[in-house]
Amino acid sequence: MRNGGIGSWPARRARMSPGAVAVIGDDGVEITYAALDERCRRTADVLEAWGVGRGDRVAYLGQNDPALYDVLFAATSLGAVFVPLNWRLATPELAYIVGDCGAGLLVHAADHAGPAAELAAGRDGLRAAGLDELAAAAAEAPGRRRDEVIGLDEPAAIIYTSGTTGRPKGATLTHGNITWNCVNVLIDTGLASTDRSLVCAPLFHVAALNMISMPAFMTGGTVRVMAGFEPGAVLAEIERLGVTTMFGVPAMFAAMAQHPAWETTDLTCLTRALCGGAPVPLALIETYQQRGIGFLQGYGMTEASPGALFMTAEQSRAKPGTAGVPQFFTDVRVVRSDGTDVEVGERGEVLVSGPNVMAGYWGLPDATAAAIDDGWFRSGDVATVDDDGFVTIVDRIKDMYISGGENVYPAEVEDALHAHPAVADCAVIGVADDRWGEAGRAVVVLRPGHDGDEAALLAHLDGRLARYKIPRSVHFVDEIPRSGAGKILKELVRRDHGDTPENAHQEPSELRGASHP
């Protein structure tokens, strides 16, 4: 078999463990590796008949479903490039992405037929095909075996960033990027063929695809893919199926821990809870550790396929709050603005290098050159390194604000707020302040049964944080806007709670007059 790309994985697994269960969807049907291989070969026949060839982009629009894997493996076996679309986006946003990547085929789930038809009507040369149409055609296809020569340096997928600033950019991930990321995951987690991995985060998110799904397929384990995330349903499925591994962003794991079924669900099977995508509150880590669950933190980004830093359950207990050490085949530096490495405890920008780092941004050579310098990807994240080499992510450079001449990183304040029993979720931004230049504003979601007591919340921070880090106002809301990857959409928080007259707030707290240390 000369095909070295990820499209060959179903065939490689089928010859090793044909009867092992590869995928289980919401319908409960168990798809073996032999069946997965056949499904992907038949799907590839159809895509090829529809004109898909090497280098063509095949977009997918729909919630999590086993059929997504069919399209992914079929497209990449032909040398085509898979583009999973964020189904939460509005049609004009999707139109930009489809046009930017130049997709010629859009495969969609039935409940996304309307937007898909609109996208196809607005773009010449784009064919929209529903999963039912694809399945019907695949059922009549011969399912021939292919032996395309596909190198690890060829593009396999384009994963679009969330576009929190400006237009989203397509991170071009090669077959090698995805393969090496999987190798890193297997080394760090010990994932095996006996594991049952739950995928409930959206598969347009690189972590759900490359930190859970693809490593499981590489080892021959079982992927239980759920259409979406609902905390009660996830808890029930973990117990019913004996799930050993899952990935979630902090907000997902928090919702599970706050669900009424949390205390009564048997979670002894869950040996690995992989968490990433956003800063992880210490209180959340402790909640899972108290249940005996191996809470494995990591840090990465779409551009790194996504892994960069990782820590085991044992390391998480020893170094709570850090993001870990570089993964086996990945290197990480934390540098000053002049490019020199920081000292222990000093803050700097995270740089990432390795075979898992993207080839570049699709169609954006200038943006690629600005992001990758001599093989090192500039993350835009601020971190520190301790004596043992463990890296702690402080915040995004662009989210930092300056209060009275002191740098304030909102993630640190958010972590302290999360420790208050009334806080379910929160975000902190900097707003204009006549005295200090900028001051913090906390936007808080309360747990059920708690009242909005601003003074009590801010007093809770006194003694935990330096005075200049304590917000000077609090806005209570029903929900914090987050991206599909679970990151707080700070630009939306700033829009709704930033420096506008209607967002101005009284200052009732006795901390208002406190001077900076």
Coordinates of C-alpha atoms in Angstrom, one line a residue:
M1 CA 0.0 0.0 0.0
R2 CA 1.8 3.1 -1.2
N3 CA -0.8 5.6 0.1
G4 CA 0.9 7.1 3.1
G5 CA -1.9 9.5 3.9
I6 CA -4.7 9.4 6.5
G7 CA -7.2 8.2 3.8
S8 CA -5.5 4.8 4.0
W9 CA -6.1 4.3 7.7
P10 CA -9.5 2.5 7.4
A11 CA -7.9 -0.1 5.1
R12 CA -4.9 -0.4 7.3
R13 CA -7.0 -1.0 10.4
A14 CA -9.4 -3.3 8.5
R15 CA -6.5 -5.7 7.7
M16 CA -5.4 -5.7 11.3
S17 CA -8.6 -5.8 13.3
P18 CA -11.6 -6.1 10.8
G19 CA -14.1 -7.2 13.4
A20 CA -13.3 -4.5 16.0
V21 CA -15.9 -1.8 16.4
A22 CA -14.7 1.5 14.9
V23 CA -17.7 3.9 15.2
I24 CA -21.0 4.0 17.0
G25 CA -23.4 6.8 16.2
D26 CA -26.6 8.0 17.9
D27 CA -28.6 5.3 16.2
G28 CA -26.6 2.7 18.1
V29 CA -25.3 0.9 15.0
E30 CA -21.8 -0.5 15.5
I31 CA -19.6 0.0 12.4
T32 CA -16.6 -2.4 12.4
Y33 CA -13.3 -1.5 10.8
A34 CA -14.1 -3.8 7.9
A35 CA -17.4 -2.0 7.4
L36 CA -15.8 1.4 7.8
D37 CA -13.2 0.5 5.1
E38 CA -15.9 -0.5 2.7
R39 CA -18.1 2.6 3.4
C40 CA -15.1 4.8 2.7
R41 CA -14.1 3.0 -0.5
R42 CA -17.7 3.3 -1.8
T43 CA -17.9 6.9 -0.8
A44 CA -14.6 7.6 -2.6
D45 CA -16.1 6.0 -5.8
V46 CA -19.0 8.5 -5.6
L47 CA -16.8 11.5 -5.0
E48 CA -14.5 10.5 -7.9
A49 CA -17.6 10.1 -10.1
W50 CA -18.7 13.6 -9.1
G51 CA -15.3 15.0 -10.3
V52 CA -13.3 15.1 -7.0
G53 CA -9.6 14.7 -7.5
R54 CA -6.3 15.4 -6.0
G55 CA -6.1 18.9 -4.4
D56 CA -9.9 19.5 -4.7
R57 CA -11.6 20.8 -1.6
V58 CA -14.6 18.9 -0.2
A59 CA -16.6 20.8 2.4
Y60 CA -18.8 19.1 5.0
L61 CA -21.7 20.9 6.7
G62 CA -23.6 19.1 9.5
Q63 CA -23.5 18.0 13.1
N64 CA -21.4 15.1 14.3
D65 CA -22.3 11.9 12.5
P66 CA -20.4 8.7 11.4
A67 CA -20.9 9.9 7.8
L68 CA -18.4 12.7 8.4
Y69 CA -15.6 10.2 8.8
D70 CA -16.7 8.5 5.6
V71 CA -16.3 11.7 3.7
L72 CA -13.1 12.6 5.5
F73 CA -11.4 9.3 4.7
A74 CA -12.8 9.0 1.2
A75 CA -11.8 12.6 0.2
T76 CA -8.3 12.2 1.5
S77 CA -7.8 8.8 -0.1
L78 CA -8.3 10.6 -3.4
G79 CA -5.8 13.3 -2.5
A80 CA -8.6 15.8 -2.0
V81 CA -8.7 18.2 1.0
F82 CA -11.4 17.9 3.7
V83 CA -13.0 21.1 5.0
P84 CA -15.3 20.7 8.0
L85 CA -17.6 23.7 8.3
N86 CA -18.8 25.3 11.5
W87 CA -22.6 24.7 11.2
R88 CA -23.3 27.3 13.8
L89 CA -22.2 30.1 11.5
A90 CA -24.6 32.2 9.5
T91 CA -24.9 31.5 5.8
P92 CA -22.9 34.6 4.7
E93 CA -20.1 33.5 7.1
L94 CA -20.2 30.0 5.5
A95 CA -20.2 31.5 2.1
Y96 CA -16.9 33.3 2.8
I97 CA -15.2 30.1 3.9
V98 CA -16.5 28.1 1.0
G99 CA -15.4 30.7 -1.4
D100 CA -12.0 31.2 0.4
C101 CA -11.1 27.5 0.2
G102 CA -12.6 27.2 -3.3
A103 CA -14.6 24.1 -2.5
G104 CA -16.1 22.3 -5.5
L105 CA -18.3 19.9 -3.4
L106 CA -20.4 20.6 -0.3
V107 CA -21.7 17.5 1.5
H108 CA -24.4 18.3 4.0
A109 CA -26.7 16.8 6.5
A110 CA -30.5 16.9 5.9
D111 CA -31.1 19.6 8.4
H112 CA -28.6 21.9 6.7
A113 CA -30.1 21.5 3.2
G114 CA -31.4 25.1 3.1
P115 CA -28.1 26.8 3.8
A116 CA -26.3 24.3 1.5
A117 CA -28.7 25.1 -1.4
E118 CA -28.2 28.8 -0.8
L119 CA -24.4 28.4 -0.8
A120 CA -24.5 26.4 -4.0
A121 CA -26.8 28.9 -5.7
G122 CA -24.4 31.7 -4.8
R123 CA -21.2 30.1 -6.1
D124 CA -20.6 28.8 -9.6
G125 CA -19.0 25.4 -9.7
L126 CA -20.1 24.4 -6.2
R127 CA -22.2 21.2 -6.0
A128 CA -24.3 20.6 -2.9
A129 CA -25.1 17.0 -2.1
G130 CA -27.1 15.7 0.9
L131 CA -25.9 12.7 2.9
D132 CA -28.9 10.7 1.7
E133 CA -28.0 11.3 -1.9
L134 CA -24.4 10.3 -1.2
A135 CA -25.4 7.2 0.7
A136 CA -27.7 6.1 -2.1
A137 CA -25.0 6.5 -4.7
A138 CA -22.5 4.7 -2.4
A139 CA -24.7 1.7 -2.0
E140 CA -24.5 1.1 -5.8
A141 CA -20.7 1.8 -6.0
P142 CA -18.2 -1.0 -6.4
G143 CA -16.0 0.1 -3.6
R144 CA -12.7 -0.4 -5.5
R145 CA -9.4 -0.3 -3.7
R146 CA -7.0 2.5 -4.5
D147 CA -3.3 2.8 -4.3
E148 CA -2.8 6.5 -4.8
V149 CA 0.7 7.8 -4.0
I150 CA -0.1 10.5 -1.4
G151 CA 2.8 12.0 0.5
L152 CA 2.7 13.2 4.1
D153 CA 3.5 16.7 3.0
E154 CA 0.3 17.0 0.9
P155 CA -2.7 18.9 2.4
A156 CA -5.3 16.8 4.0
A157 CA -7.6 19.3 5.7
I158 CA -8.3 23.0 6.0
I159 CA -9.6 23.9 9.5
Y160 CA -10.8 27.4 9.8
T161 CA -9.9 29.4 12.8
S162 CA -12.9 30.9 14.8
G163 CA -12.3 34.3 13.3
T164 CA -12.5 36.1 16.6
T165 CA -10.5 39.0 15.0
G166 CA -11.3 39.7 11.4
R167 CA -12.0 37.0 8.8
P168 CA -11.4 33.4 9.7
K169 CA -8.2 31.9 8.3
G170 CA -7.9 28.4 7.0
A171 CA -5.1 26.4 8.7
T172 CA -3.8 24.0 6.1
L173 CA -3.0 20.7 7.8
T174 CA -1.0 18.1 5.9
H175 CA -1.3 14.3 6.2
G176 CA 2.0 14.4 8.1
N177 CA 0.7 17.1 10.5
I178 CA -2.3 15.0 11.5
T179 CA -0.2 11.8 11.7
W180 CA 2.5 13.3 13.9
N181 CA -0.1 14.9 16.2
C182 CA -1.7 11.4 16.6
V183 CA 1.6 9.9 17.5
N184 CA 2.1 12.6 20.2
V185 CA -1.3 11.9 21.6
L186 CA -0.7 8.1 21.8
I187 CA 2.7 8.6 23.5
D188 CA 1.2 11.0 26.1
T189 CA -2.1 9.3 26.8
G190 CA -1.4 5.6 26.3
L191 CA -4.6 5.3 24.2
A192 CA -5.1 1.6 23.1
S193 CA -7.4 -0.5 21.0
T194 CA -9.4 -1.4 24.1
D195 CA -10.4 2.3 24.7
R196 CA -13.8 3.7 24.0
S197 CA -13.6 7.3 23.1
L198 CA -16.5 9.7 23.3
V199 CA -16.8 12.5 20.8
C200 CA -19.4 15.1 21.7
A201 CA -17.5 18.3 21.0
P202 CA -18.1 19.5 17.4
L203 CA -16.0 17.8 14.8
F204 CA -15.3 21.1 13.0
H205 CA -13.1 21.8 16.0
V206 CA -9.6 20.4 15.5
A207 CA -9.4 18.8 19.0
A208 CA -12.5 16.7 18.6
L209 CA -11.1 15.5 15.2
N210 CA -7.4 15.2 15.9
M211 CA -7.1 14.7 19.7
I212 CA -9.8 12.0 20.0
S213 CA -11.1 10.6 16.7
M214 CA -8.0 10.2 14.6
P215 CA -5.8 8.7 17.5
A216 CA -8.6 6.2 18.2
F217 CA -8.7 5.2 14.5
M218 CA -4.9 4.8 14.5
T219 CA -5.0 2.5 17.5
G220 CA -8.1 0.6 16.5
G221 CA -10.3 1.8 19.3
T222 CA -14.0 2.6 19.3
V223 CA -15.3 6.1 18.7
R224 CA -18.7 6.9 20.1
V225 CA -19.8 10.0 18.2
M226 CA -22.7 12.0 19.5
A227 CA -24.5 14.7 17.4
G228 CA -23.9 17.3 20.1
F229 CA -23.3 18.0 23.7
E230 CA -25.9 17.8 26.4
P231 CA -24.4 17.2 29.9
G232 CA -27.0 14.7 31.1
A233 CA -26.9 12.6 27.9
V234 CA -23.1 12.6 28.0
L235 CA -23.0 11.4 31.6
A236 CA -25.5 8.7 30.9
E237 CA -23.5 7.5 27.8
I238 CA -20.3 7.4 29.7
E239 CA -21.8 5.0 32.3
R240 CA -23.8 3.0 29.7
L241 CA -21.0 2.4 27.2
G242 CA -18.1 2.3 29.6
V243 CA -16.4 5.3 28.0
T244 CA -12.7 5.5 28.9
T245 CA -11.7 8.7 27.1
M246 CA -13.3 12.0 26.1
F247 CA -12.3 15.5 25.1
G248 CA -14.1 18.6 26.2
V249 CA -13.6 22.3 26.7
P250 CA -13.8 23.7 30.3
A251 CA -17.3 24.9 29.8
M252 CA -18.5 21.3 28.9
F253 CA -16.8 19.7 31.9
A254 CA -18.2 22.4 34.1
A255 CA -21.7 21.8 32.8
M256 CA -21.3 18.0 33.5
A257 CA -20.2 18.7 37.1
Q258 CA -23.1 21.1 37.7
H259 CA -25.7 18.6 36.3
P260 CA -28.0 16.9 38.9
A261 CA -26.8 13.5 37.7
W262 CA -23.2 14.2 38.4
E263 CA -23.1 12.7 41.9
T264 CA -25.1 9.6 41.0
T265 CA -23.4 8.6 37.7
D266 CA -20.8 5.9 37.8
L267 CA -17.8 7.4 36.2
T268 CA -15.2 4.9 37.3
C269 CA -14.7 3.8 33.7
L270 CA -13.6 7.3 32.6
T271 CA -9.8 7.2 33.0
R272 CA -9.0 10.1 30.7
A273 CA -10.8 13.5 30.6
L274 CA -8.8 15.6 28.1
C275 CA -9.5 19.3 28.6
G276 CA -8.3 22.2 26.5
G277 CA -9.4 25.0 24.3
A278 CA -9.5 27.6 27.0
P279 CA -8.0 28.3 30.5
V280 CA -9.0 25.6 32.9
P281 CA -10.2 26.9 36.4
L282 CA -8.4 25.2 39.3
A283 CA -11.8 24.5 41.0
L284 CA -12.9 22.5 37.9
I285 CA -9.7 20.4 38.0
E286 CA -10.2 19.6 41.7
T287 CA -13.9 18.7 41.1
Y288 CA -12.8 15.9 38.7
Q289 CA -9.9 14.8 40.7
Q290 CA -12.2 14.3 43.7
R291 CA -14.1 11.8 41.6
G292 CA -10.9 9.9 40.8
I293 CA -11.0 10.9 37.1
G294 CA -7.7 11.4 35.3
F295 CA -8.0 15.0 34.3
L296 CA -5.5 15.6 31.5
Q297 CA -4.9 19.1 30.5
G298 CA -3.4 20.3 27.3
Y299 CA -2.7 23.4 25.3
G300 CA -2.7 23.8 21.6
M301 CA -4.1 25.6 18.6
T302 CA -5.6 24.8 15.2
E303 CA -2.3 25.7 13.6
A304 CA -0.6 22.9 15.5
S305 CA -3.1 20.2 14.6
P306 CA -3.6 21.1 17.6
G307 CA -1.3 19.7 20.3
A308 CA 1.6 21.6 21.8
L309 CA 1.7 21.1 25.5
F310 CA 0.3 18.2 27.6
M311 CA 0.3 16.9 31.1
T312 CA -0.7 13.5 32.5
A313 CA -3.2 13.0 35.3
E314 CA -0.3 12.6 37.8
Q315 CA 1.3 15.8 36.5
S316 CA -2.1 17.6 36.7
R317 CA -2.2 16.7 40.4
A318 CA 1.4 17.8 41.0
K319 CA 1.2 20.9 38.9
P320 CA -2.5 22.1 38.9
G321 CA -3.1 25.0 36.7
T322 CA -0.2 24.6 34.3
A323 CA -0.6 23.4 30.7
G324 CA 2.2 20.8 30.9
V325 CA 5.4 20.3 29.0
P326 CA 5.9 20.0 25.2
Q327 CA 4.6 16.9 23.6
F328 CA 7.1 14.3 22.4
F329 CA 7.7 15.4 18.9
T330 CA 6.9 19.1 19.4
D331 CA 9.0 21.9 20.8
V332 CA 7.8 25.0 22.7
R333 CA 9.6 28.1 23.6
V334 CA 8.5 31.1 25.7
V335 CA 10.2 34.2 24.4
R336 CA 10.6 37.9 25.0
S337 CA 9.7 40.5 22.3
D338 CA 13.4 40.3 21.1
G339 CA 13.1 36.5 20.6
T340 CA 15.3 35.5 23.5
D341 CA 14.0 32.8 26.0
V342 CA 12.5 34.1 29.2
E343 CA 13.8 33.3 32.6
V344 CA 11.9 31.2 35.1
G345 CA 8.6 33.0 36.1
E346 CA 9.1 35.7 33.4
R347 CA 6.2 36.2 31.0
G348 CA 6.6 35.9 27.2
E349 CA 5.0 34.7 24.0
V350 CA 4.6 31.0 23.3
L351 CA 6.3 29.7 20.1
V352 CA 5.6 26.2 18.7
S353 CA 7.6 24.1 16.3
G354 CA 7.3 20.5 15.1
P355 CA 6.0 18.2 12.4
N356 CA 2.5 18.9 13.6
V357 CA 2.6 22.6 12.8
M358 CA 0.5 23.6 9.8
A359 CA 1.9 24.2 6.3
G360 CA 0.4 27.7 6.4
Y361 CA -2.8 29.6 6.1
W362 CA -4.7 28.7 2.9
G363 CA -4.1 31.3 0.2
L364 CA -2.5 33.8 2.7
P365 CA 1.2 33.8 2.2
D366 CA 1.7 37.1 4.0
A367 CA -0.3 35.9 7.0
T368 CA 1.7 32.7 7.0
A369 CA 5.0 34.5 6.9
A370 CA 3.9 36.7 9.8
A371 CA 2.8 33.7 11.9
I372 CA 5.7 31.3 11.2
D373 CA 9.3 32.5 11.6
D374 CA 12.1 30.1 10.9
G375 CA 9.8 27.2 11.6
W376 CA 8.4 28.6 14.9
F377 CA 4.7 29.5 15.0
R378 CA 3.8 32.6 17.0
S379 CA 0.8 31.7 19.1
G380 CA -0.1 35.2 20.5
D381 CA -0.4 33.6 23.9
V382 CA 1.4 34.7 27.0
A383 CA 3.0 32.2 29.4
T384 CA 5.5 31.5 32.1
V385 CA 7.9 28.5 32.6
D386 CA 8.7 27.1 36.0
D387 CA 11.9 25.4 37.3
D388 CA 10.7 22.0 36.0
G389 CA 9.9 23.2 32.5
F390 CA 6.1 23.3 33.0
V391 CA 4.4 26.0 31.1
T392 CA 1.5 28.1 32.4
I393 CA -0.6 29.9 29.9
V394 CA -1.4 33.4 31.3
D395 CA -3.7 34.8 28.6
R396 CA -3.9 36.1 25.1
I397 CA -1.6 39.0 24.4
K398 CA -4.5 40.9 22.8
D399 CA -6.8 40.4 25.9
M400 CA -4.3 41.9 28.4
Y401 CA -5.2 45.4 29.6
I402 CA -3.1 47.9 31.6
S403 CA -4.4 49.3 34.8
G404 CA -2.4 52.0 36.6
G405 CA 0.7 51.0 34.6
E406 CA 0.3 47.3 35.6
N407 CA -0.4 44.5 33.1
V408 CA -3.6 42.6 34.0
Y409 CA -4.3 39.2 32.4
P410 CA -8.1 38.5 32.5
A411 CA -7.6 34.7 32.6
E412 CA -6.1 35.0 36.1
V413 CA -9.0 37.1 37.4
E414 CA -11.5 34.7 35.8
D415 CA -9.9 31.8 37.5
A416 CA -10.2 33.5 40.9
L417 CA -13.9 34.3 40.2
H418 CA -14.6 30.7 39.3
A419 CA -13.6 29.7 42.8
H420 CA -16.7 31.6 44.2
P421 CA -19.6 29.2 44.7
A422 CA -22.1 31.5 43.0
V423 CA -20.2 31.8 39.7
A424 CA -21.1 29.4 36.9
D425 CA -19.2 31.2 34.2
C426 CA -17.4 34.5 33.7
A427 CA -15.4 36.7 31.5
V428 CA -13.3 39.8 32.4
I429 CA -12.5 42.7 30.1
G430 CA -10.7 46.0 30.4
V431 CA -12.7 49.2 30.2
A432 CA -11.8 52.9 30.2
D433 CA -11.2 54.3 33.7
D434 CA -10.6 58.0 34.4
R435 CA -8.2 57.3 37.2
W436 CA -6.3 54.2 36.1
G437 CA -6.6 54.4 32.4
E438 CA -8.2 50.9 32.3
A439 CA -9.9 48.9 34.9
G440 CA -11.5 45.4 34.9
R441 CA -15.2 44.6 34.4
A442 CA -16.4 41.1 35.2
V443 CA -19.3 39.6 33.3
V444 CA -20.7 36.8 35.3
V445 CA -23.2 34.0 34.9
L446 CA -24.6 32.9 38.3
R447 CA -25.4 29.4 39.4
P448 CA -29.1 28.7 40.0
G449 CA -30.3 29.9 43.4
H450 CA -27.7 32.6 43.8
D451 CA -28.4 36.3 43.7
G452 CA -26.2 38.9 42.0
D453 CA -24.3 40.4 44.9
E454 CA -21.6 42.5 43.2
A455 CA -19.9 43.6 46.5
A456 CA -19.6 40.0 47.7
L457 CA -18.1 38.8 44.5
L458 CA -15.5 41.6 44.5
A459 CA -14.8 41.2 48.2
H460 CA -14.1 37.5 47.5
L461 CA -11.2 38.6 45.3
D462 CA -9.7 40.8 47.9
G463 CA -6.6 39.0 49.3
R464 CA -6.6 36.5 46.4
L465 CA -5.5 39.0 43.8
A466 CA -3.5 42.3 43.9
R467 CA -5.9 45.2 44.2
Y468 CA -5.2 46.5 40.7
K469 CA -6.4 43.2 39.3
I470 CA -9.8 43.3 41.0
P471 CA -12.5 44.4 38.6
R472 CA -14.3 47.7 39.5
S473 CA -17.7 46.6 38.1
V474 CA -19.7 43.5 37.5
H475 CA -22.4 42.8 34.9
F476 CA -24.6 39.8 35.4
V477 CA -25.8 37.9 32.3
D478 CA -27.5 34.7 31.3
E479 CA -24.7 33.4 29.1
I480 CA -21.1 34.1 28.1
P481 CA -20.6 34.1 24.3
R482 CA -18.2 31.3 23.3
S483 CA -16.8 30.0 20.0
G484 CA -17.4 26.5 18.8
A485 CA -14.0 25.7 20.3
G486 CA -15.2 26.9 23.7
K487 CA -13.2 30.1 23.8
I488 CA -14.7 33.2 25.2
L489 CA -15.6 35.6 22.4
K490 CA -14.0 38.6 24.1
E491 CA -14.9 40.9 21.2
L492 CA -18.6 40.2 21.7
V493 CA -18.2 40.7 25.5
R494 CA -16.5 44.0 24.8
R495 CA -19.2 45.0 22.4
D496 CA -22.0 44.3 24.9
H497 CA -20.3 45.3 28.1
G498 CA -17.4 47.6 27.1
D499 CA -16.9 51.3 26.9
T500 CA -20.4 52.6 25.9
P501 CA -22.7 54.8 27.9
E502 CA -25.4 52.1 28.1
N503 CA -22.8 49.7 29.6
A504 CA -21.6 52.2 32.3
H505 CA -22.1 50.9 35.8
Q506 CA -22.4 52.4 39.3
E507 CA -19.6 51.7 41.7
P508 CA -21.1 50.4 45.0
S509 CA -18.2 48.4 46.3
E510 CA -15.9 49.7 49.1
L511 CA -13.0 48.5 47.0
R512 CA -13.6 51.3 44.5
G513 CA -11.4 53.7 46.3
A514 CA -8.6 51.3 46.9
S515 CA -5.3 52.4 45.6
H516 CA -3.0 50.2 43.6
P517 CA -0.2 48.6 45.5

